mmCIF file of C-alpha atoms in Angstrom:
data_model
loop_
_atom_site.group_PDB
_atom_site.id
_atom_site.type_symbol
_atom_site.label_atom_id
_atom_site.label_comp_id
_atom_site.label_asym_id
_atom_site.label_seq_id
_atom_site.Cartn_x
_atom_site.Cartn_y
_atom_site.Cartn_z
ATOM 1 C CA MET A 1 -7.840 31.109 -21.338
ATOM 2 C CA GLU A 2 -10.405 33.170 -21.967
ATOM 3 C CA LYS A 3 -13.549 30.143 -22.433
ATOM 4 C CA ILE A 4 -11.931 28.789 -19.807
ATOM 5 C CA ASP A 5 -12.242 32.158 -17.654
ATOM 6 C CA ASN A 6 -16.072 32.432 -18.085
ATOM 7 C CA TYR A 7 -16.963 28.389 -17.651
ATOM 8 C CA LEU A 8 -14.775 28.771 -14.411
ATOM 9 C CA THR A 9 -17.525 31.704 -13.448
ATOM 10 C CA LEU A 10 -19.985 30.061 -13.950
ATOM 11 C CA LEU A 11 -18.938 26.757 -11.988
ATOM 12 C CA LYS A 12 -19.153 28.834 -8.987
ATOM 13 C CA ASP A 13 -22.636 30.166 -9.516
ATOM 14 C CA GLU A 14 -23.251 26.357 -10.159
ATOM 15 C CA ILE A 15 -21.562 25.106 -6.800
ATOM 16 C CA ARG A 16 -23.389 27.697 -4.679
ATOM 17 C CA ASN A 17 -26.416 26.572 -6.938
ATOM 18 C CA ASN A 18 -26.075 23.052 -5.930
ATOM 19 C CA SER A 19 -28.046 21.251 -2.890
ATOM 20 C CA PHE A 20 -24.980 19.359 -1.448
ATOM 21 C CA GLY A 21 -22.252 22.005 -2.823
ATOM 22 C CA HIS A 22 -21.454 19.475 -5.113
ATOM 23 C CA LEU A 23 -19.751 19.706 -8.771
ATOM 24 C CA PRO A 24 -20.763 17.291 -10.419
ATOM 25 C CA LEU A 25 -18.453 14.932 -13.386
ATOM 26 C CA LYS A 26 -20.296 16.578 -15.703
ATOM 27 C CA TYR A 27 -19.569 20.440 -15.290
ATOM 28 C CA ARG A 28 -15.283 19.077 -14.318
ATOM 29 C CA VAL A 29 -15.420 16.508 -18.206
ATOM 30 C CA ARG A 30 -16.671 19.321 -19.696
ATOM 31 C CA LEU A 31 -13.969 21.922 -18.302
ATOM 32 C CA MET A 32 -11.279 19.587 -18.443
ATOM 33 C CA ARG A 33 -12.028 18.913 -22.430
ATOM 34 C CA TYR A 34 -12.127 22.764 -22.312
ATOM 35 C CA ILE A 35 -7.954 22.649 -21.198
ATOM 36 C CA ASP A 36 -7.530 19.281 -22.823
ATOM 37 C CA SER A 37 -4.307 18.311 -22.085
ATOM 38 C CA PRO A 38 -3.854 15.509 -20.166
ATOM 39 C CA LEU A 39 -0.618 16.723 -18.278
ATOM 40 C CA ILE A 40 -2.316 20.170 -16.762
ATOM 41 C CA VAL A 41 -5.569 17.581 -15.926
ATOM 42 C CA ASN A 42 -3.339 15.553 -13.952
ATOM 43 C CA LYS A 43 -1.486 18.657 -12.653
ATOM 44 C CA ILE A 44 -4.750 19.950 -11.009
ATOM 45 C CA PHE A 45 -5.659 16.284 -9.826
ATOM 46 C CA TYR A 46 -2.096 15.958 -8.277
ATOM 47 C CA ASN A 47 -2.537 19.903 -6.172
ATOM 48 C CA CYS A 48 -5.784 18.166 -5.119
ATOM 49 C CA VAL A 49 -4.313 15.880 -3.573
ATOM 50 C CA VAL A 50 -1.465 18.365 -1.879
ATOM 51 C CA LYS A 51 -4.549 20.022 -0.167
ATOM 52 C CA ILE A 52 -6.022 16.550 0.961
ATOM 53 C CA LYS A 53 -2.045 15.990 2.532
ATOM 54 C CA SER A 54 -2.523 19.063 4.581
ATOM 55 C CA LEU A 55 -5.361 18.470 6.579
ATOM 56 C CA LYS A 56 -4.144 14.190 7.052
ATOM 57 C CA GLU A 57 -0.527 15.148 7.743
ATOM 58 C CA GLU A 58 -0.089 12.315 10.700
ATOM 59 C CA ILE A 59 -1.117 10.216 8.322
ATOM 60 C CA PHE A 60 1.794 11.137 5.536
ATOM 61 C CA GLN A 61 3.697 12.212 7.623
ATOM 62 C CA ASP A 62 3.556 8.391 10.050
ATOM 63 C CA ASN A 63 4.064 6.295 6.184
ATOM 64 C CA GLU A 64 6.223 6.941 3.896
ATOM 65 C CA ILE A 65 4.957 5.206 0.866
ATOM 66 C CA LEU A 66 2.572 7.521 0.662
ATOM 67 C CA LEU A 67 5.435 10.469 0.968
ATOM 68 C CA GLN A 68 7.125 8.628 -1.549
ATOM 69 C CA ILE A 69 4.608 8.574 -3.666
ATOM 70 C CA LEU A 70 3.669 11.794 -4.207
ATOM 71 C CA PHE A 71 7.472 12.636 -4.688
ATOM 72 C CA GLU A 72 7.395 10.834 -7.502
ATOM 73 C CA ILE A 73 4.028 11.968 -9.031
ATOM 74 C CA ARG A 74 5.633 15.732 -8.773
ATOM 75 C CA ASP A 75 8.601 14.527 -9.572
ATOM 76 C CA TYR A 76 6.721 13.225 -12.328
ATOM 77 C CA LEU A 77 4.501 16.184 -13.418
ATOM 78 C CA TYR A 78 7.064 19.094 -12.253
ATOM 79 C CA ASN A 79 9.759 18.078 -13.386
ATOM 80 C CA ASN A 80 9.612 16.065 -16.235
ATOM 81 C CA LYS A 81 11.397 12.712 -14.439
ATOM 82 C CA GLY A 82 11.025 9.528 -14.981
ATOM 83 C CA ASP A 83 8.421 7.479 -16.722
ATOM 84 C CA LYS A 84 4.348 7.516 -17.206
ATOM 85 C CA ASN A 85 3.982 3.117 -17.520
ATOM 86 C CA HIS A 86 6.076 3.858 -14.067
ATOM 87 C CA PHE A 87 2.973 5.292 -12.124
ATOM 88 C CA MET A 88 0.781 1.477 -13.599
ATOM 89 C CA MET A 89 3.643 -0.053 -12.273
ATOM 90 C CA ILE A 90 2.655 1.702 -8.785
ATOM 91 C CA PHE A 91 -1.000 1.369 -9.166
ATOM 92 C CA ASP A 92 -0.332 -2.859 -9.122
ATOM 93 C CA LYS A 93 1.919 -3.337 -6.598
ATOM 94 C CA TYR A 94 -0.200 -1.075 -4.061
ATOM 95 C CA LYS A 95 -4.000 -1.525 -4.905
ATOM 96 C CA ASN A 96 -4.514 -3.950 -2.637
ATOM 97 C CA TYR A 97 -2.306 -1.760 0.140
ATOM 98 C CA LEU A 98 -3.540 1.717 -0.477
ATOM 99 C CA TYR A 99 -7.051 1.095 -0.367
ATOM 100 C CA GLU A 100 -6.921 -0.334 3.622
ATOM 101 C CA TYR A 101 -6.665 3.603 3.708
ATOM 102 C CA ASP A 102 -10.053 4.308 2.130
ATOM 103 C CA ALA A 103 -10.705 7.589 -0.102
ATOM 104 C CA LEU A 104 -7.215 7.910 0.431
ATOM 105 C CA GLY A 105 -5.848 4.761 -1.232
ATOM 106 C CA GLY A 106 -8.365 5.599 -3.748
ATOM 107 C CA LEU A 107 -7.291 9.309 -4.267
ATOM 108 C CA LEU A 108 -3.563 8.724 -4.588
ATOM 109 C CA LEU A 109 -4.415 5.142 -6.685
ATOM 110 C CA SER A 110 -7.006 7.582 -9.153
ATOM 111 C CA LEU A 111 -4.198 9.892 -9.101
ATOM 112 C CA CYS A 112 -1.369 6.681 -10.291
ATOM 113 C CA PHE A 113 -3.612 5.703 -12.798
ATOM 114 C CA ASN A 114 -4.192 9.220 -14.620
ATOM 115 C CA ILE A 115 -1.194 9.252 -15.113
ATOM 116 C CA ALA A 116 0.060 6.161 -16.697
ATOM 117 C CA THR A 117 -3.313 6.304 -19.473
ATOM 118 C CA ASP A 118 -3.123 10.234 -19.529
ATOM 119 C CA ALA A 119 -5.932 11.777 -17.643
ATOM 120 C CA SER A 120 -7.955 8.583 -19.313
ATOM 121 C CA LEU A 121 -10.706 8.688 -16.322
ATOM 122 C CA MET A 122 -11.773 12.604 -17.372
ATOM 123 C CA LEU A 123 -10.881 13.086 -20.779
ATOM 124 C CA ASP A 124 -11.736 8.946 -22.022
ATOM 125 C CA ILE A 125 -14.594 8.274 -20.465
ATOM 126 C CA ALA A 126 -15.855 5.617 -22.443
ATOM 127 C CA GLU A 127 -19.435 6.434 -23.827
ATOM 128 C CA TYR A 128 -20.195 8.712 -21.452
ATOM 129 C CA ASN A 129 -23.803 10.324 -21.180
ATOM 130 C CA GLU A 130 -22.883 13.113 -18.479
ATOM 131 C CA GLU A 131 -23.295 10.046 -15.379
ATOM 132 C CA ASP A 132 -22.485 12.060 -12.221
ATOM 133 C CA ASP A 133 -19.520 10.870 -9.646
ATOM 134 C CA ASN A 134 -22.487 8.408 -8.251
ATOM 135 C CA GLU A 135 -23.029 6.266 -11.244
ATOM 136 C CA TYR A 136 -19.522 4.775 -11.486
ATOM 137 C CA ASP A 137 -17.787 2.551 -9.263
ATOM 138 C CA PHE A 138 -15.051 3.777 -7.591
ATOM 139 C CA GLU A 139 -12.617 3.166 -9.029
ATOM 140 C CA MET A 140 -13.649 5.088 -11.487
ATOM 141 C CA TRP A 141 -13.722 8.192 -9.752
ATOM 142 C CA ASN A 142 -10.903 10.653 -10.055
ATOM 143 C CA PRO A 143 -8.298 12.417 -7.649
ATOM 144 C CA ASP A 144 -10.829 15.306 -7.078
ATOM 145 C CA PHE A 145 -14.028 13.840 -6.387
ATOM 146 C CA PHE A 146 -11.780 11.385 -4.227
ATOM 147 C CA ALA A 147 -10.856 14.207 -1.996
ATOM 148 C CA GLU A 148 -14.545 15.864 -2.573
ATOM 149 C CA ILE A 149 -15.362 13.210 0.033
ATOM 150 C CA ILE A 150 -12.285 13.525 2.060
ATOM 151 C CA PHE A 151 -12.460 17.121 2.469
ATOM 152 C CA SER A 152 -16.661 16.947 3.244
ATOM 153 C CA GLU A 153 -16.343 14.335 5.401
ATOM 154 C CA GLY A 154 -19.073 12.246 3.311
ATOM 155 C CA LEU A 155 -20.655 10.941 0.636
ATOM 156 C CA TYR A 156 -23.524 13.067 -1.590
ATOM 157 C CA PHE A 157 -24.931 11.282 -2.349
ATOM 158 C CA ILE A 158 -25.295 9.172 0.666
ATOM 159 C CA PRO A 159 -28.093 11.010 3.122
ATOM 160 C CA SER A 160 -26.875 8.787 6.606
ATOM 161 C CA ASN A 161 -23.745 10.015 5.601
ATOM 162 C CA SER A 162 -23.282 13.205 3.001
ATOM 163 C CA GLY A 163 -20.865 15.270 4.864
ATOM 164 C CA SER A 164 -20.433 19.153 4.912
ATOM 165 C CA VAL A 165 -22.616 20.881 1.957
ATOM 166 C CA GLU A 166 -19.962 24.068 3.327
ATOM 167 C CA LYS A 167 -16.931 22.576 3.270
ATOM 168 C CA ARG A 168 -17.671 21.022 0.180
ATOM 169 C CA GLU A 169 -19.093 23.838 -1.930
ATOM 170 C CA ALA A 170 -15.415 25.128 0.076
ATOM 171 C CA TYR A 171 -13.505 22.381 -1.627
ATOM 172 C CA TRP A 172 -15.009 22.841 -4.995
ATOM 173 C CA ILE A 173 -14.493 26.957 -5.049
ATOM 174 C CA GLY A 174 -10.896 26.078 -4.351
ATOM 175 C CA VAL A 175 -10.566 23.747 -6.826
ATOM 176 C CA LEU A 176 -11.799 25.823 -9.308
ATOM 177 C CA GLU A 177 -9.405 28.776 -7.719
ATOM 178 C CA ILE A 178 -6.464 26.391 -8.055
ATOM 179 C CA ILE A 179 -7.245 25.624 -12.305
ATOM 180 C CA GLU A 180 -7.043 29.429 -13.138
ATOM 181 C CA LYS A 181 -3.620 29.185 -11.240
ATOM 182 C CA ILE A 182 -2.230 26.563 -13.077
ATOM 183 C CA CYS A 183 -4.425 27.519 -16.107
ATOM 184 C CA ARG A 184 -2.041 30.206 -16.546
ATOM 185 C CA ASN A 185 1.152 29.107 -15.083
ATOM 186 C CA ALA A 186 1.633 25.912 -15.678
ATOM 187 C CA ASN A 187 3.862 25.278 -12.856
ATOM 188 C CA PHE A 188 1.888 26.695 -10.302
ATOM 189 C CA GLU A 189 1.634 24.674 -7.147
ATOM 190 C CA VAL A 190 -1.130 25.121 -3.807
ATOM 191 C CA ALA A 191 1.254 23.387 -1.501
ATOM 192 C CA PRO A 192 5.066 23.230 -1.474
ATOM 193 C CA LEU A 193 6.200 18.963 -0.916
ATOM 194 C CA TYR A 194 8.084 18.742 1.520
ATOM 195 C CA TYR A 195 9.892 16.325 3.394
ATOM 196 C CA GLN A 196 10.575 15.481 6.863
ATOM 197 C CA LYS A 197 12.939 12.055 7.671
ATOM 198 C CA GLY A 198 10.608 10.840 11.187
ATOM 199 C CA MET A 199 13.070 6.943 11.420
ATOM 200 C CA ASP A 200 16.507 7.081 12.185
ATOM 201 C CA GLU A 201 17.184 3.737 9.581
ATOM 202 C CA ASN A 202 20.316 2.691 11.993
ATOM 203 C CA PHE A 203 18.233 1.201 15.110
ATOM 204 C CA ILE A 204 19.060 -1.016 16.221
ATOM 205 C CA ILE A 205 16.533 -4.439 17.000
ATOM 206 C CA PRO A 206 16.933 -5.237 20.770
ATOM 207 C CA SER A 207 17.754 -8.913 20.703
ATOM 208 C CA ARG A 208 14.653 -11.321 21.123
ATOM 209 C CA ASN A 209 14.457 -14.466 23.014
ATOM 210 C CA GLN A 210 11.414 -17.118 21.627
ATOM 211 C CA PHE A 211 13.382 -19.570 21.097
ATOM 212 C CA ASP A 212 13.584 -21.898 24.341
ATOM 213 C CA ASP A 213 13.850 -25.830 25.045
ATOM 214 C CA THR A 214 10.269 -26.921 24.412
ATOM 215 C CA ILE A 215 10.503 -24.719 20.704
ATOM 216 C CA GLU A 216 13.428 -26.049 20.015
ATOM 217 C CA ALA A 217 11.890 -30.168 20.625
ATOM 218 C CA GLN A 218 8.928 -29.005 18.698
ATOM 219 C CA PHE A 219 11.550 -28.173 15.686
ATOM 220 C CA LYS A 220 12.864 -31.293 15.642
ATOM 221 C CA ASP A 221 9.723 -33.360 15.672
ATOM 222 C CA ILE A 222 9.143 -31.633 12.305
ATOM 223 C CA LEU A 223 12.799 -32.038 10.981
ATOM 224 C CA PHE A 224 12.383 -35.277 11.886
ATOM 225 C CA PHE A 225 8.984 -35.798 9.887
ATOM 226 C CA ILE A 226 11.131 -34.161 6.793
ATOM 227 C CA VAL A 227 13.780 -36.969 6.916
ATOM 228 C CA ASP A 228 11.768 -39.634 6.713
ATOM 229 C CA CYS A 229 9.352 -38.670 4.253
ATOM 230 C CA GLU A 230 8.064 -40.040 0.942
ATOM 231 C CA PRO A 231 8.099 -40.770 -1.225
ATOM 232 C CA GLN A 232 11.477 -38.968 -1.708
ATOM 233 C CA LYS A 233 13.353 -39.402 2.012
ATOM 234 C CA LEU A 234 16.152 -37.058 2.329
ATOM 235 C CA LYS A 235 19.960 -39.033 1.516
ATOM 236 C CA GLU A 236 22.618 -39.210 4.616
ATOM 237 C CA GLY A 237 26.021 -37.637 3.955
ATOM 238 C CA LEU A 238 23.546 -34.292 2.124
ATOM 239 C CA GLU A 239 23.012 -31.397 2.927
ATOM 240 C CA TYR A 240 19.943 -29.414 2.894
ATOM 241 C CA LYS A 241 18.282 -25.628 2.923
ATOM 242 C CA ILE A 242 15.079 -26.260 4.258
ATOM 243 C CA LEU A 243 13.484 -23.005 3.646
ATOM 244 C CA PHE A 244 9.691 -22.174 5.085
ATOM 245 C CA VAL A 245 7.968 -18.285 4.004
ATOM 246 C CA SER A 246 4.672 -17.737 5.660
ATOM 247 C CA SER A 247 2.369 -14.444 4.785
ATOM 248 C CA VAL A 248 -0.874 -14.668 3.481
ATOM 249 C CA VAL A 249 0.117 -18.017 1.741
ATOM 250 C CA ASP A 250 3.127 -20.346 2.049
ATOM 251 C CA MET A 251 5.694 -21.604 0.677
ATOM 252 C CA PHE A 252 8.095 -24.691 1.643
ATOM 253 C CA SER A 253 11.060 -25.889 -0.402
ATOM 254 C CA ILE A 254 14.120 -28.653 -0.285
ATOM 255 C CA LEU A 255 17.191 -27.475 -1.745
ATOM 256 C CA SER A 256 19.864 -30.160 -1.925
ATOM 257 C CA SER A 257 23.303 -29.743 -1.708
ATOM 258 C CA LYS A 258 23.593 -31.038 -5.043
ATOM 259 C CA GLY A 259 21.551 -28.582 -6.638
ATOM 260 C CA ASP A 260 18.504 -30.950 -6.450
ATOM 261 C CA VAL A 261 15.335 -29.706 -5.710
ATOM 262 C CA ILE A 262 13.646 -32.107 -3.942
ATOM 263 C CA ILE A 263 9.164 -32.820 -3.702
ATOM 264 C CA LEU A 264 6.840 -34.168 -1.662
ATOM 265 C CA ASN A 265 3.427 -34.943 -2.064
ATOM 266 C CA THR A 266 0.799 -32.532 -1.005
ATOM 267 C CA LYS A 267 -0.143 -34.154 2.227
ATOM 268 C CA ASN A 268 3.551 -33.992 3.631
ATOM 269 C CA VAL A 269 3.675 -30.455 2.319
ATOM 270 C CA ASP A 270 0.311 -29.102 4.623
ATOM 271 C CA ARG A 271 1.222 -31.009 7.761
ATOM 272 C CA ILE A 272 5.122 -29.192 7.409
ATOM 273 C CA CYS A 273 3.947 -25.800 6.965
ATOM 274 C CA ASN A 274 0.874 -26.293 9.608
ATOM 275 C CA GLU A 275 4.013 -27.471 11.956
ATOM 276 C CA PHE A 276 6.111 -24.531 11.466
ATOM 277 C CA ARG A 277 2.655 -22.211 11.542
ATOM 278 C CA ASN A 278 1.896 -24.105 14.874
ATOM 279 C CA ILE A 279 5.225 -23.037 16.327
ATOM 280 C CA ARG A 280 5.374 -19.941 14.852
ATOM 281 C CA GLU A 281 2.735 -19.272 16.775
ATOM 282 C CA GLN A 282 3.516 -20.855 19.908
ATOM 283 C CA MET A 283 6.911 -18.785 19.362
ATOM 284 C CA TYR A 284 4.772 -15.721 19.120
ATOM 285 C CA LYS A 285 2.896 -15.957 22.293
ATOM 286 C CA LYS A 286 6.517 -16.232 24.154
ATOM 287 C CA ASN A 287 7.007 -12.517 23.828
ATOM 288 C CA SER A 288 4.298 -10.875 21.380
ATOM 289 C CA LYS A 289 5.943 -7.467 21.538
ATOM 290 C CA GLN A 290 8.895 -8.892 19.671
ATOM 291 C CA GLY A 291 6.641 -9.977 16.880
ATOM 292 C CA ALA A 292 6.353 -13.024 14.348
ATOM 293 C CA TRP A 293 9.049 -14.341 12.053
ATOM 294 C CA PHE A 294 8.295 -14.016 8.059
ATOM 295 C CA GLN A 295 10.757 -16.945 8.026
ATOM 296 C CA VAL A 296 12.581 -19.203 8.730
ATOM 297 C CA GLU A 297 15.842 -21.297 6.643
ATOM 298 C CA ILE A 298 17.194 -24.175 8.165
ATOM 299 C CA LEU A 299 20.873 -25.534 7.151
ATOM 300 C CA LEU A 300 20.467 -30.202 7.554
ATOM 301 C CA LYS A 301 23.390 -32.193 7.752
ATOM 302 C CA ASN A 302 21.551 -35.563 9.416
ATOM 303 C CA LYS A 303 18.536 -35.541 12.649
ATOM 304 C CA ASP A 304 20.472 -33.917 15.037
ATOM 305 C CA LEU A 305 23.090 -31.512 13.745
ATOM 306 C CA TYR A 306 20.730 -28.290 12.072
ATOM 307 C CA THR A 307 20.962 -24.750 11.691
ATOM 308 C CA LEU A 308 18.507 -22.149 12.567
ATOM 309 C CA ASP A 309 17.436 -19.176 10.909
ATOM 310 C CA PHE A 310 15.002 -17.157 11.891
ATOM 311 C CA ASN A 311 13.950 -14.176 9.232
ATOM 312 C CA TYR A 312 12.659 -11.174 11.426
ATOM 313 C CA ASP A 313 13.804 -7.957 10.308
ATOM 314 C CA ASN A 314 15.861 -8.065 6.426
ATOM 315 C CA LEU A 315 13.427 -7.013 3.534
ATOM 316 C CA GLU A 316 15.953 -8.123 1.241
ATOM 317 C CA GLN A 317 16.054 -11.812 2.850
ATOM 318 C CA ILE A 318 11.790 -12.124 2.182
ATOM 319 C CA PRO A 319 11.629 -13.889 -1.319
ATOM 320 C CA SER A 320 9.490 -11.195 -3.590
ATOM 321 C CA LEU A 321 6.782 -12.499 -4.192
ATOM 322 C CA PHE A 322 6.426 -11.500 -0.386
ATOM 323 C CA GLN A 323 7.529 -8.736 -0.740
ATOM 324 C CA GLU A 324 4.238 -7.274 -1.359
ATOM 325 C CA PRO A 325 2.632 -4.052 1.683
ATOM 326 C CA ASP A 326 -0.754 -5.640 1.492
ATOM 327 C CA TRP A 327 0.160 -8.403 2.890
ATOM 328 C CA LEU A 328 2.874 -7.670 5.448
ATOM 329 C CA LEU A 329 0.290 -5.224 6.293
ATOM 330 C CA LYS A 330 -1.917 -8.071 6.976
ATOM 331 C CA MET A 331 0.626 -10.229 8.643
ATOM 332 C CA PHE A 332 1.865 -7.174 11.030
ATOM 333 C CA LYS A 333 -2.028 -6.953 11.290
ATOM 334 C CA GLU A 334 -2.136 -11.029 12.412
ATOM 335 C CA TYR A 335 0.809 -10.190 15.099
ATOM 336 C CA PRO A 336 1.523 -6.533 15.769
ATOM 337 C CA ARG A 337 5.005 -6.409 17.626
ATOM 338 C CA SER A 338 6.315 -3.457 19.653
ATOM 339 C CA LYS A 339 7.661 -0.110 17.594
ATOM 340 C CA GLU A 340 11.555 -1.117 18.681
ATOM 341 C CA TYR A 341 11.334 -4.505 17.214
ATOM 342 C CA THR A 342 9.848 -2.316 13.994
ATOM 343 C CA PRO A 343 12.390 -2.136 11.718
ATOM 344 C CA PHE A 344 12.410 1.203 9.232
ATOM 345 C CA TRP A 345 10.996 -0.700 6.677
ATOM 346 C CA LEU A 346 7.995 -2.362 8.355
ATOM 347 C CA GLN A 347 7.180 1.127 10.264
ATOM 348 C CA LYS A 348 7.107 2.791 6.366
ATOM 349 C CA ILE A 349 4.048 0.247 5.607
ATOM 350 C CA VAL A 350 2.374 -0.307 8.920
ATOM 351 C CA GLY A 351 2.270 4.164 8.990
ATOM 352 C CA SER A 352 -0.492 4.720 11.610
ATOM 353 C CA LYS A 353 -3.087 0.906 10.393
ATOM 354 C CA VAL A 354 -2.456 -0.864 13.273
ATOM 355 C CA LYS A 355 -1.502 0.227 16.640
ATOM 356 C CA TYR A 356 2.149 -1.253 18.181
ATOM 357 C CA LEU A 357 2.069 -2.796 21.681
ATOM 358 C CA LYS A 358 3.609 -0.795 24.041
ATOM 359 C CA SER A 359 7.110 -2.430 25.257
#
């Protein structure tokens, strides 16, 4: 511990003498290698995240996905719950979604990656020759550096957006104090993590009125086309389940009551998908605050006997391929709703990234 204490004292002088208030990566790598414990390194990174959470409390409270990830990280690091490989799954699942939150998203992604790989971005940098953070792509930045960016409100190496030297210096002095405390007490946390439930899971979505005679006529037209499609016309006497799902990409399928999958040529499928999207657009324009459906399921007995089931709100009903948070967020950006028509699970994903329509 004496070696670490002495080095921490030297680093405080380095920070104060740095014209940007920045602590270069070479010193942090050397310090973390002195510590030589992936668990302790990741606890240090976790506490950097918690420092930022206190600055961005509104964002965390508005987006429970961010909170949930942070709670899972804490449980793993401090309560030994779960498997480190789970955090690579989180990294892969939420990568595109979290980068919508810029440095804040990068902060969480970097910590997840470091947990999954035993702090490899700090302890096992390939062919490291004392380069600083600016010489790496942002995917290789560590949580402590992402936190510096947020805390100082800028990047030290971009003159037009360099942020505050004073804030950056204060941040790093605070981080060194955290490191000292964690090295003496591995269970130290800079601040407790509290969960505040902000939404009522039992609230009821109001009824919608986007469907009318004009929309029904459009559905009949496309169903007539589907029934007569070559090369595989639908047969009389059988029932068919027609499913169209659309977010970033589309999925269209027809399944007969015998279990047969009906295959149409690409040209016809493209026309059908375009028509379904056009219908959805017309329904949305009729009352935008009610949102747009993710999928429509049609049970078809014949051209004149069918039922329509629109899914606006049920995540479990949406095929797993379409449950990617970044896809769902993009869908909301294209078709924003009022909050009263936004289910609890979708509010978690939207957070504060998109404004709700007024009720």
